[in-house]
PDB file of C-alpha atoms in Angstrom:
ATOM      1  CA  UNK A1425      35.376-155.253  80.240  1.00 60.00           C
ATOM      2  CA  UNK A1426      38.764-156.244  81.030  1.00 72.00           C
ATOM      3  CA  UNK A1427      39.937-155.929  77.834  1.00 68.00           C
ATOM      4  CA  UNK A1428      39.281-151.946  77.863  1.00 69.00           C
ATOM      5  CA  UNK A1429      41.414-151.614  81.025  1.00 75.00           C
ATOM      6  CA  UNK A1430      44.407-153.529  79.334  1.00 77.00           C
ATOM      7  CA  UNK A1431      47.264-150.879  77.477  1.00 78.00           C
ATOM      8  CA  UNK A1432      47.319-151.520  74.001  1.00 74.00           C
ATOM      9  CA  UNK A1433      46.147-150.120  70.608  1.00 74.00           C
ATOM     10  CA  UNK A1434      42.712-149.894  69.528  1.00 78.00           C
ATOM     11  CA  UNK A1435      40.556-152.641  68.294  1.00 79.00           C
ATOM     12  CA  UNK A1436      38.948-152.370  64.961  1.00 81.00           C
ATOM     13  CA  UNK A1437      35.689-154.223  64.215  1.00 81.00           C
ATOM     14  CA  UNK A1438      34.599-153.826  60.594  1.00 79.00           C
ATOM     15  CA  UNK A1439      31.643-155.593  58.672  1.00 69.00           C
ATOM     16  CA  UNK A1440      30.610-157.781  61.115  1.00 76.00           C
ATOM     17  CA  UNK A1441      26.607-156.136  62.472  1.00 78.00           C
ATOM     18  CA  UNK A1442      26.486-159.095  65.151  1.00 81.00           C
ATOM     19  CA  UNK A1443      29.700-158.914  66.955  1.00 85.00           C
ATOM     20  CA  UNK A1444      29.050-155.119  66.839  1.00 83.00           C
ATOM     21  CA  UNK A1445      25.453-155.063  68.573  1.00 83.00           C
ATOM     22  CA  UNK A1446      26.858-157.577  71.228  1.00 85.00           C
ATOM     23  CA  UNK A1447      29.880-155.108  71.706  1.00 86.00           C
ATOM     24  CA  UNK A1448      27.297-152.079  71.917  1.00 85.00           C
ATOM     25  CA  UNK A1449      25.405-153.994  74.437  1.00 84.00           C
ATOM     26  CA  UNK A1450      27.989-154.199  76.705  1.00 83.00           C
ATOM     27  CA  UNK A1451      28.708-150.583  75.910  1.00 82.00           C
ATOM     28  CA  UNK A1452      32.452-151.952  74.973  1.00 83.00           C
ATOM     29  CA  UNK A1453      32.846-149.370  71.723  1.00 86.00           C
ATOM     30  CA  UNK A1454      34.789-146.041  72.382  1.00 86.00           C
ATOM     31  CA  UNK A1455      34.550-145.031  68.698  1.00 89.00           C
ATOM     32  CA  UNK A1456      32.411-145.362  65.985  1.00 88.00           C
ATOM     33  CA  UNK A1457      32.906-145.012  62.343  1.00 90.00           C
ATOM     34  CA  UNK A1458      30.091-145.029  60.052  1.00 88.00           C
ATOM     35  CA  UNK A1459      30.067-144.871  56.385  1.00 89.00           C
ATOM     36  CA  UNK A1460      26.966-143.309  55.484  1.00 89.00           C
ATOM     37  CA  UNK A1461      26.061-144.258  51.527  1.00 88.00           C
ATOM     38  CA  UNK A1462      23.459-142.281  49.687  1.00 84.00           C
ATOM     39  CA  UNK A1463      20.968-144.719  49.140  1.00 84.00           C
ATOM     40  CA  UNK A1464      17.701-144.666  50.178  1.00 80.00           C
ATOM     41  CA  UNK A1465      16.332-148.370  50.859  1.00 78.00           C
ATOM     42  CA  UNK A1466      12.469-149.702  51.295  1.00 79.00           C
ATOM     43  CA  UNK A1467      14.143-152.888  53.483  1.00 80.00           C
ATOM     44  CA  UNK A1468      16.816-154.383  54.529  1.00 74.00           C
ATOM     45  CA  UNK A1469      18.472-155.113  58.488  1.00 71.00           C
ATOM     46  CA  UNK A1470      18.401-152.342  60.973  1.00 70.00           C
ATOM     47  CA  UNK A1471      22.016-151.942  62.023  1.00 68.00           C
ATOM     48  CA  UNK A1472      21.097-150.143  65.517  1.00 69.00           C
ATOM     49  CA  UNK A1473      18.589-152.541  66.250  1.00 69.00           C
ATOM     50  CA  UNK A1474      17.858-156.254  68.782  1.00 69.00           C
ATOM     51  CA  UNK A1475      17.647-154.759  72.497  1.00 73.00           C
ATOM     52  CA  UNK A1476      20.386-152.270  72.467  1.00 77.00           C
ATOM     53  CA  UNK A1477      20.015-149.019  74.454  1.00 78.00           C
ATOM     54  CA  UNK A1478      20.051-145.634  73.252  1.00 79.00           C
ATOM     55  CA  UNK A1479      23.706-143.753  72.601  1.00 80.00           C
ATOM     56  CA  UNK A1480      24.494-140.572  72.607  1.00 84.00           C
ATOM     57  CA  UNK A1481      27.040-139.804  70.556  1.00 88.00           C
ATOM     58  CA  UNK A1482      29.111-136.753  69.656  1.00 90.00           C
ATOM     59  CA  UNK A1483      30.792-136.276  66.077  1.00 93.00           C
ATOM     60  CA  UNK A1484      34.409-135.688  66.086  1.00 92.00           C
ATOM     61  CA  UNK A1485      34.596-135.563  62.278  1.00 95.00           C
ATOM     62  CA  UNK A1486      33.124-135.575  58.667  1.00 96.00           C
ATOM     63  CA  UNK A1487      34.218-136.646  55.561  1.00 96.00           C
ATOM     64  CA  UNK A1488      32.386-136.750  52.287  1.00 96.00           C
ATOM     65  CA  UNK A1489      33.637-138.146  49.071  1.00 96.00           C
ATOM     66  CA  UNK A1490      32.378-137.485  45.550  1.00 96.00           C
ATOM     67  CA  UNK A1491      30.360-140.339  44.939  1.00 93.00           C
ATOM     68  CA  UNK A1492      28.064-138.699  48.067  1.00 93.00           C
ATOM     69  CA  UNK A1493      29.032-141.098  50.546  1.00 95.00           C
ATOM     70  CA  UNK A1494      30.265-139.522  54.101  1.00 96.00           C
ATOM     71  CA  UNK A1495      32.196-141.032  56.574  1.00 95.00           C
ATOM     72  CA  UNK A1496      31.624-139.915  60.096  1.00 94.00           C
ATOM     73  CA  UNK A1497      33.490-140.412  62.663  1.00 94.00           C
ATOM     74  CA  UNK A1498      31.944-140.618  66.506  1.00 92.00           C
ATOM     75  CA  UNK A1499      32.155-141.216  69.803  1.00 90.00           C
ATOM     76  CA  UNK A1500      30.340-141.645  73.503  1.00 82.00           C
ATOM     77  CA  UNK A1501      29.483-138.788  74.986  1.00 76.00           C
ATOM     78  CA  UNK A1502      30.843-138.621  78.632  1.00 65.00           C
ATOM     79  CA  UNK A1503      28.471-137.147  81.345  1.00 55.00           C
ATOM     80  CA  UNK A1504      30.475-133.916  81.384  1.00 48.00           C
ATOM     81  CA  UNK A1505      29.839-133.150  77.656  1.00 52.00           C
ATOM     82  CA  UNK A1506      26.329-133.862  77.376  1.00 50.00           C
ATOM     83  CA  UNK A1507      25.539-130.721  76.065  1.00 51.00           C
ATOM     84  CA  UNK A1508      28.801-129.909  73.902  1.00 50.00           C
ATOM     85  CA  UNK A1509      28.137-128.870  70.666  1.00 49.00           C
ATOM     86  CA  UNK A1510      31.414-128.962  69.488  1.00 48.00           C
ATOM     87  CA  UNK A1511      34.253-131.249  67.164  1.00 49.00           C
ATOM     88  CA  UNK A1512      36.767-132.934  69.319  1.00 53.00           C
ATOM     89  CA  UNK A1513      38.799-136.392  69.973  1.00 57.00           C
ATOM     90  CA  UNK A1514      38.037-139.330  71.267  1.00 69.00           C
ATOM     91  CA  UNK A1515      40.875-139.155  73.433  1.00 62.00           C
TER      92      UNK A1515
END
């Protein structure tokens, strides 16, 4: 938590499912990128899963590519905004 009061640039996390669960359960991510691949699989790890709580999140923007992969880019909703339907920044 004291990390997120500190100035400074944003933090990236990519690839790695377990530091990213342990961030989400100390609700310690501002923004969320998620690449979105057009596969459908029968198996495999559930990325939002292990004892995390529900987050509501609010997209801020959309990009799809021609292979049919979309990247979208999110972040937590604030109390104010619960019920914006609307594209803006995380800022």
């Amino acid at each position: 938590m004291k990390l997120k009061q500190e100035p400074g640039p944003a933090i990236p996390v990519a690839g790695s499912g377990a530091l990213v669960r342990a961030l989400m359960r100390y609700d310690l991510i501002d923004e969320y990128r998620l690449m979105i691949h057009t596969v459908a699989l029968g198996s495999g790890q559930r990325f939002f899963a292990g004892g995390i709580d529900k987050k509501v999140l609010r997209l801020v923007a959309a990009e799809a590519f021609r292979t049919g992969n979309v990247v979208l880019t999110t972040c937590r909703r604030k109390n104010h905004d619960q019920g914006a339907d609307i594209l803006f920044s995380c800022a």
